[in-house]
């Protein structure tokens, strides 16, 4: 077994250990839906930057009730977006998300790109 095979074997082992741990200990979070909603995951990732999971959960649920789709967020005016973000801080995250979903709406027909090339 060469060095690369050893590293690859160890990586596969750790990946399976981590996945098993996750299956056992995962938390039920509102953005972990089935099937996964790329927009919802995106929103959660932006909200979770520099913010604890427990603090984000009610904001996420409120956000998704106001902007349930990428298209609904893209059509919203900035004042409404910032009003719904109120309390999370770092308002540039909301502005950047709003601008990004508008770009996705315009350039990709409202569908979050799923390939590296499109991103």
Short mmCIF file of N, CA and C in Angstrom, two decimals:
data_model
loop_
_atom_site.label_atom_id
_atom_site.label_comp_id
_atom_site.label_asym_id
_atom_site.label_seq_id
_atom_site.Cartn_x
_atom_site.Cartn_y
_atom_site.Cartn_z
N UNK A 1 0.85 -1.17 0.00
CA UNK A 1 0.00 0.00 0.00
C UNK A 1 0.90 1.24 0.00
N UNK A 2 0.66 2.13 -0.95
CA UNK A 2 1.49 3.34 -1.00
C UNK A 2 0.89 4.44 -0.10
N UNK A 3 1.59 5.56 0.01
CA UNK A 3 1.19 6.65 0.89
C UNK A 3 -0.19 7.19 0.52
N UNK A 4 -0.45 7.37 -0.78
CA UNK A 4 -1.74 7.91 -1.22
C UNK A 4 -2.89 6.96 -0.89
N UNK A 5 -2.67 5.66 -1.04
CA UNK A 5 -3.71 4.69 -0.69
C UNK A 5 -3.97 4.71 0.81
N UNK A 6 -2.93 4.85 1.61
CA UNK A 6 -3.08 4.91 3.07
C UNK A 6 -3.88 6.13 3.47
N UNK A 7 -3.56 7.29 2.90
CA UNK A 7 -4.29 8.52 3.21
C UNK A 7 -5.75 8.39 2.79
N UNK A 8 -5.99 7.84 1.60
CA UNK A 8 -7.34 7.67 1.10
C UNK A 8 -8.14 6.72 2.00
N UNK A 9 -7.53 5.65 2.45
CA UNK A 9 -8.18 4.69 3.34
C UNK A 9 -8.54 5.35 4.67
N UNK A 10 -7.61 6.13 5.22
CA UNK A 10 -7.88 6.82 6.48
C UNK A 10 -9.00 7.84 6.32
N UNK A 11 -9.00 8.57 5.21
CA UNK A 11 -10.04 9.56 4.95
C UNK A 11 -11.41 8.88 4.86
N UNK A 12 -11.49 7.75 4.16
CA UNK A 12 -12.76 7.03 4.05
C UNK A 12 -13.22 6.54 5.41
N UNK A 13 -12.28 6.07 6.23
CA UNK A 13 -12.61 5.60 7.57
C UNK A 13 -13.21 6.75 8.39
N UNK A 14 -12.53 7.89 8.41
CA UNK A 14 -13.01 9.02 9.19
C UNK A 14 -14.33 9.55 8.67
N UNK A 15 -14.50 9.53 7.36
CA UNK A 15 -15.77 9.98 6.79
C UNK A 15 -16.90 9.09 7.29
N UNK A 16 -16.69 7.78 7.29
CA UNK A 16 -17.75 6.88 7.76
C UNK A 16 -18.00 7.05 9.25
N UNK A 17 -16.95 7.30 10.04
CA UNK A 17 -17.11 7.53 11.47
C UNK A 17 -17.93 8.81 11.71
N UNK A 18 -17.59 9.87 10.99
CA UNK A 18 -18.31 11.14 11.15
C UNK A 18 -19.77 11.01 10.71
N UNK A 19 -20.01 10.33 9.60
CA UNK A 19 -21.38 10.16 9.14
C UNK A 19 -22.21 9.34 10.13
N UNK A 20 -21.61 8.32 10.71
CA UNK A 20 -22.31 7.52 11.72
C UNK A 20 -22.62 8.37 12.95
N UNK A 21 -21.66 9.18 13.39
CA UNK A 21 -21.89 10.08 14.53
C UNK A 21 -23.05 11.02 14.22
N UNK A 22 -23.05 11.57 13.01
CA UNK A 22 -24.11 12.50 12.62
C UNK A 22 -25.47 11.81 12.64
N UNK A 23 -25.56 10.61 12.10
CA UNK A 23 -26.84 9.89 12.10
C UNK A 23 -27.36 9.68 13.52
N UNK A 24 -26.47 9.46 14.45
CA UNK A 24 -26.85 9.21 15.84
C UNK A 24 -27.19 10.50 16.59
N UNK A 25 -26.46 11.58 16.34
CA UNK A 25 -26.56 12.78 17.17
C UNK A 25 -27.13 14.01 16.48
N UNK A 26 -27.53 13.88 15.26
CA UNK A 26 -28.00 15.06 14.51
C UNK A 26 -29.16 15.75 15.22
N UNK A 27 -29.21 17.05 15.06
CA UNK A 27 -30.31 17.83 15.61
C UNK A 27 -31.36 18.03 14.53
N UNK A 28 -32.61 18.09 14.94
CA UNK A 28 -33.67 18.42 13.99
C UNK A 28 -33.66 19.93 13.83
N UNK A 29 -33.38 20.37 12.63
CA UNK A 29 -33.32 21.80 12.33
C UNK A 29 -34.25 22.10 11.16
N UNK A 30 -34.89 23.26 11.19
CA UNK A 30 -35.92 23.55 10.18
C UNK A 30 -35.41 23.57 8.74
N UNK A 31 -34.12 23.78 8.54
CA UNK A 31 -33.60 23.82 7.16
C UNK A 31 -33.15 22.45 6.68
N UNK A 32 -33.28 21.45 7.51
CA UNK A 32 -32.94 20.08 7.10
C UNK A 32 -34.22 19.36 6.69
N UNK A 33 -34.78 19.81 5.59
CA UNK A 33 -36.02 19.22 5.08
C UNK A 33 -35.68 18.12 4.09
N UNK A 34 -36.68 17.36 3.78
CA UNK A 34 -36.51 16.33 2.77
C UNK A 34 -37.63 16.50 1.76
N UNK A 35 -37.37 16.68 0.50
CA UNK A 35 -36.03 16.87 -0.07
C UNK A 35 -35.47 18.24 0.31
N UNK A 36 -34.17 18.32 0.24
CA UNK A 36 -33.48 19.56 0.61
C UNK A 36 -33.88 20.70 -0.32
N UNK A 37 -34.11 21.84 0.28
CA UNK A 37 -34.44 23.05 -0.46
C UNK A 37 -33.18 23.91 -0.54
N UNK A 38 -32.55 24.02 -1.70
CA UNK A 38 -31.31 24.80 -1.79
C UNK A 38 -31.46 26.23 -1.28
N UNK A 39 -32.60 26.86 -1.55
CA UNK A 39 -32.83 28.22 -1.07
C UNK A 39 -32.85 28.25 0.46
N UNK A 40 -33.57 27.34 1.08
CA UNK A 40 -33.65 27.28 2.53
C UNK A 40 -32.30 27.02 3.18
N UNK A 41 -31.53 26.13 2.60
CA UNK A 41 -30.18 25.85 3.11
C UNK A 41 -29.32 27.11 2.97
N UNK A 42 -29.42 27.78 1.85
CA UNK A 42 -28.65 29.01 1.60
C UNK A 42 -28.99 30.06 2.65
N UNK A 43 -30.28 30.27 2.88
CA UNK A 43 -30.70 31.25 3.89
C UNK A 43 -30.12 30.87 5.25
N UNK A 44 -30.21 29.61 5.62
CA UNK A 44 -29.69 29.19 6.93
C UNK A 44 -28.19 29.42 7.03
N UNK A 45 -27.46 29.14 5.96
CA UNK A 45 -26.01 29.33 6.00
C UNK A 45 -25.65 30.80 6.19
N UNK A 46 -26.39 31.69 5.55
CA UNK A 46 -26.13 33.12 5.72
C UNK A 46 -26.49 33.54 7.14
N UNK A 47 -27.62 33.10 7.64
CA UNK A 47 -28.02 33.47 9.00
C UNK A 47 -27.06 32.92 10.05
N UNK A 48 -26.52 31.75 9.80
CA UNK A 48 -25.66 31.10 10.80
C UNK A 48 -24.25 31.69 10.87
N UNK A 49 -23.91 32.55 9.95
CA UNK A 49 -22.59 33.19 10.02
C UNK A 49 -22.56 34.07 11.26
N UNK A 50 -21.66 33.77 12.18
CA UNK A 50 -21.44 34.54 13.40
C UNK A 50 -22.69 34.58 14.30
N UNK A 51 -23.56 33.59 14.20
CA UNK A 51 -24.77 33.54 15.01
C UNK A 51 -25.01 32.08 15.42
N UNK A 52 -25.40 31.87 16.67
CA UNK A 52 -25.62 30.52 17.19
C UNK A 52 -26.88 29.90 16.60
N UNK A 53 -26.86 28.58 16.45
CA UNK A 53 -27.97 27.83 15.86
C UNK A 53 -29.27 28.11 16.59
N UNK A 54 -29.26 28.04 17.90
CA UNK A 54 -30.50 28.24 18.67
C UNK A 54 -31.07 29.63 18.46
N UNK A 55 -30.21 30.63 18.27
CA UNK A 55 -30.68 31.99 18.02
C UNK A 55 -31.27 32.11 16.62
N UNK A 56 -30.76 31.36 15.67
CA UNK A 56 -31.20 31.47 14.27
C UNK A 56 -32.55 30.80 14.04
N UNK A 57 -32.84 29.72 14.72
CA UNK A 57 -34.05 28.95 14.43
C UNK A 57 -35.33 29.78 14.33
N UNK A 58 -35.67 30.63 15.30
CA UNK A 58 -36.91 31.40 15.16
C UNK A 58 -36.84 32.44 14.03
N UNK A 59 -35.66 33.00 13.81
CA UNK A 59 -35.51 33.97 12.70
C UNK A 59 -35.69 33.27 11.36
N UNK A 60 -35.11 32.08 11.26
CA UNK A 60 -35.24 31.31 10.02
C UNK A 60 -36.71 31.00 9.74
N UNK A 61 -37.42 30.52 10.74
CA UNK A 61 -38.82 30.16 10.53
C UNK A 61 -39.65 31.38 10.16
N UNK A 62 -39.40 32.51 10.81
CA UNK A 62 -40.11 33.75 10.48
C UNK A 62 -39.77 34.20 9.06
N UNK A 63 -38.48 34.15 8.72
CA UNK A 63 -38.02 34.54 7.38
C UNK A 63 -38.73 33.72 6.31
N UNK A 64 -38.73 32.40 6.51
CA UNK A 64 -39.32 31.52 5.50
C UNK A 64 -40.84 31.70 5.41
N UNK A 65 -41.47 32.16 6.48
CA UNK A 65 -42.91 32.43 6.37
C UNK A 65 -43.15 33.72 5.57
N UNK A 66 -42.21 34.67 5.64
CA UNK A 66 -42.34 35.91 4.87
C UNK A 66 -41.82 35.76 3.44
N UNK A 67 -40.74 35.02 3.29
CA UNK A 67 -40.11 34.82 1.97
C UNK A 67 -39.94 33.31 1.73
N UNK A 68 -41.02 32.60 1.45
CA UNK A 68 -40.94 31.13 1.35
C UNK A 68 -40.17 30.63 0.13
N UNK A 69 -39.98 31.49 -0.85
CA UNK A 69 -39.27 31.07 -2.05
C UNK A 69 -38.21 32.11 -2.41
N UNK A 70 -37.25 31.68 -3.17
CA UNK A 70 -36.23 32.59 -3.67
C UNK A 70 -36.89 33.74 -4.42
N UNK A 71 -37.88 33.43 -5.20
CA UNK A 71 -38.57 34.44 -6.00
C UNK A 71 -39.26 35.48 -5.12
N UNK A 72 -39.86 35.06 -4.03
CA UNK A 72 -40.53 36.02 -3.14
C UNK A 72 -39.53 36.96 -2.49
N UNK A 73 -38.35 36.45 -2.16
CA UNK A 73 -37.31 37.32 -1.61
C UNK A 73 -36.78 38.27 -2.69
N UNK A 74 -36.58 37.76 -3.88
CA UNK A 74 -36.07 38.59 -4.98
C UNK A 74 -37.00 39.76 -5.27
N UNK A 75 -38.30 39.54 -5.13
CA UNK A 75 -39.28 40.59 -5.44
C UNK A 75 -39.48 41.58 -4.29
N UNK A 76 -39.01 41.24 -3.10
CA UNK A 76 -39.22 42.11 -1.93
C UNK A 76 -38.37 43.37 -2.03
N UNK A 77 -38.84 44.44 -1.41
CA UNK A 77 -37.99 45.62 -1.38
C UNK A 77 -37.03 45.53 -0.18
N UNK A 78 -35.94 46.26 -0.28
CA UNK A 78 -34.87 46.15 0.71
C UNK A 78 -35.34 46.49 2.12
N UNK A 79 -36.23 47.45 2.26
CA UNK A 79 -36.72 47.82 3.60
C UNK A 79 -37.41 46.63 4.27
N UNK A 80 -38.22 45.89 3.51
CA UNK A 80 -38.89 44.72 4.07
C UNK A 80 -37.88 43.63 4.43
N UNK A 81 -36.90 43.43 3.58
CA UNK A 81 -35.85 42.43 3.84
C UNK A 81 -35.13 42.78 5.14
N UNK A 82 -34.74 44.03 5.30
CA UNK A 82 -34.03 44.45 6.51
C UNK A 82 -34.92 44.39 7.74
N UNK A 83 -36.20 44.66 7.58
CA UNK A 83 -37.14 44.57 8.70
C UNK A 83 -37.24 43.11 9.19
N UNK A 84 -37.28 42.18 8.26
CA UNK A 84 -37.36 40.77 8.64
C UNK A 84 -36.04 40.25 9.23
N UNK A 85 -34.95 40.89 8.89
CA UNK A 85 -33.63 40.49 9.38
C UNK A 85 -33.37 41.08 10.77
N UNK A 86 -34.15 42.08 11.14
CA UNK A 86 -33.92 42.83 12.38
C UNK A 86 -33.72 41.91 13.57
N UNK A 87 -32.64 42.15 14.31
CA UNK A 87 -32.31 41.35 15.48
C UNK A 87 -31.16 40.39 15.23
N UNK A 88 -30.88 40.07 13.97
CA UNK A 88 -29.76 39.18 13.65
C UNK A 88 -28.44 39.93 13.52
N UNK A 89 -28.51 41.23 13.30
CA UNK A 89 -27.28 42.01 13.15
C UNK A 89 -26.58 41.74 11.83
N UNK A 90 -25.43 42.39 11.67
CA UNK A 90 -24.64 42.23 10.44
C UNK A 90 -25.55 42.32 9.21
N UNK A 91 -26.19 43.45 9.04
CA UNK A 91 -27.20 43.64 8.00
C UNK A 91 -26.65 43.49 6.58
N UNK A 92 -25.33 43.59 6.44
CA UNK A 92 -24.77 43.36 5.10
C UNK A 92 -25.07 41.95 4.62
N UNK A 93 -25.23 40.99 5.54
CA UNK A 93 -25.59 39.62 5.14
C UNK A 93 -26.94 39.62 4.44
N UNK A 94 -27.90 40.35 4.99
CA UNK A 94 -29.24 40.40 4.38
C UNK A 94 -29.19 41.10 3.04
N UNK A 95 -28.46 42.21 2.98
CA UNK A 95 -28.36 42.94 1.70
C UNK A 95 -27.69 42.07 0.63
N UNK A 96 -26.61 41.39 1.00
CA UNK A 96 -25.90 40.54 0.04
C UNK A 96 -26.76 39.35 -0.40
N UNK A 97 -27.48 38.75 0.53
CA UNK A 97 -28.37 37.64 0.17
C UNK A 97 -29.45 38.14 -0.78
N UNK A 98 -30.02 39.28 -0.47
CA UNK A 98 -31.07 39.85 -1.32
C UNK A 98 -30.55 40.10 -2.74
N UNK A 99 -29.38 40.70 -2.82
CA UNK A 99 -28.77 40.96 -4.13
C UNK A 99 -28.48 39.65 -4.87
N UNK A 100 -28.00 38.66 -4.15
CA UNK A 100 -27.66 37.38 -4.78
C UNK A 100 -28.89 36.66 -5.30
N UNK A 101 -29.99 36.64 -4.53
CA UNK A 101 -31.19 35.96 -5.03
C UNK A 101 -31.79 36.68 -6.22
N UNK A 102 -31.63 37.99 -6.26
CA UNK A 102 -32.08 38.73 -7.45
C UNK A 102 -31.27 38.32 -8.67
N UNK A 103 -29.99 38.11 -8.49
CA UNK A 103 -29.14 37.64 -9.59
C UNK A 103 -29.55 36.23 -10.03
N UNK A 104 -29.82 35.36 -9.08
CA UNK A 104 -30.26 34.00 -9.40
C UNK A 104 -31.61 34.04 -10.13
N UNK A 105 -32.49 34.90 -9.67
CA UNK A 105 -33.80 35.05 -10.33
C UNK A 105 -33.60 35.51 -11.78
N UNK A 106 -32.74 36.50 -11.96
CA UNK A 106 -32.53 37.08 -13.29
C UNK A 106 -31.75 36.13 -14.22
N UNK A 107 -30.66 35.57 -13.73
CA UNK A 107 -29.75 34.81 -14.59
C UNK A 107 -30.05 33.32 -14.68
N UNK A 108 -30.74 32.76 -13.66
CA UNK A 108 -30.95 31.32 -13.62
C UNK A 108 -32.43 30.96 -13.47
N UNK A 109 -33.31 31.90 -13.76
CA UNK A 109 -34.73 31.62 -13.70
C UNK A 109 -35.22 31.24 -12.31
N UNK A 110 -34.55 31.73 -11.27
CA UNK A 110 -34.98 31.47 -9.91
C UNK A 110 -34.56 30.13 -9.35
N UNK A 111 -33.70 29.41 -10.07
CA UNK A 111 -33.23 28.11 -9.61
C UNK A 111 -31.77 28.23 -9.17
N UNK A 112 -31.50 27.88 -7.92
CA UNK A 112 -30.13 27.96 -7.41
C UNK A 112 -29.23 27.04 -8.25
N UNK A 113 -28.16 27.58 -8.81
CA UNK A 113 -27.25 26.74 -9.61
C UNK A 113 -26.72 25.58 -8.79
N UNK A 114 -26.56 24.42 -9.44
CA UNK A 114 -26.08 23.25 -8.71
C UNK A 114 -24.79 22.66 -9.28
N UNK A 115 -24.11 23.43 -10.13
CA UNK A 115 -22.83 22.96 -10.62
C UNK A 115 -21.77 24.03 -10.32
N UNK A 116 -20.55 23.59 -10.22
CA UNK A 116 -19.44 24.50 -9.97
C UNK A 116 -19.35 25.52 -11.10
N UNK A 117 -19.54 25.09 -12.32
CA UNK A 117 -19.44 25.98 -13.47
C UNK A 117 -20.47 27.10 -13.39
N UNK A 118 -21.70 26.77 -13.02
CA UNK A 118 -22.74 27.80 -12.92
C UNK A 118 -22.47 28.75 -11.75
N UNK A 119 -21.95 28.21 -10.67
CA UNK A 119 -21.67 29.06 -9.52
C UNK A 119 -20.58 30.03 -9.88
#
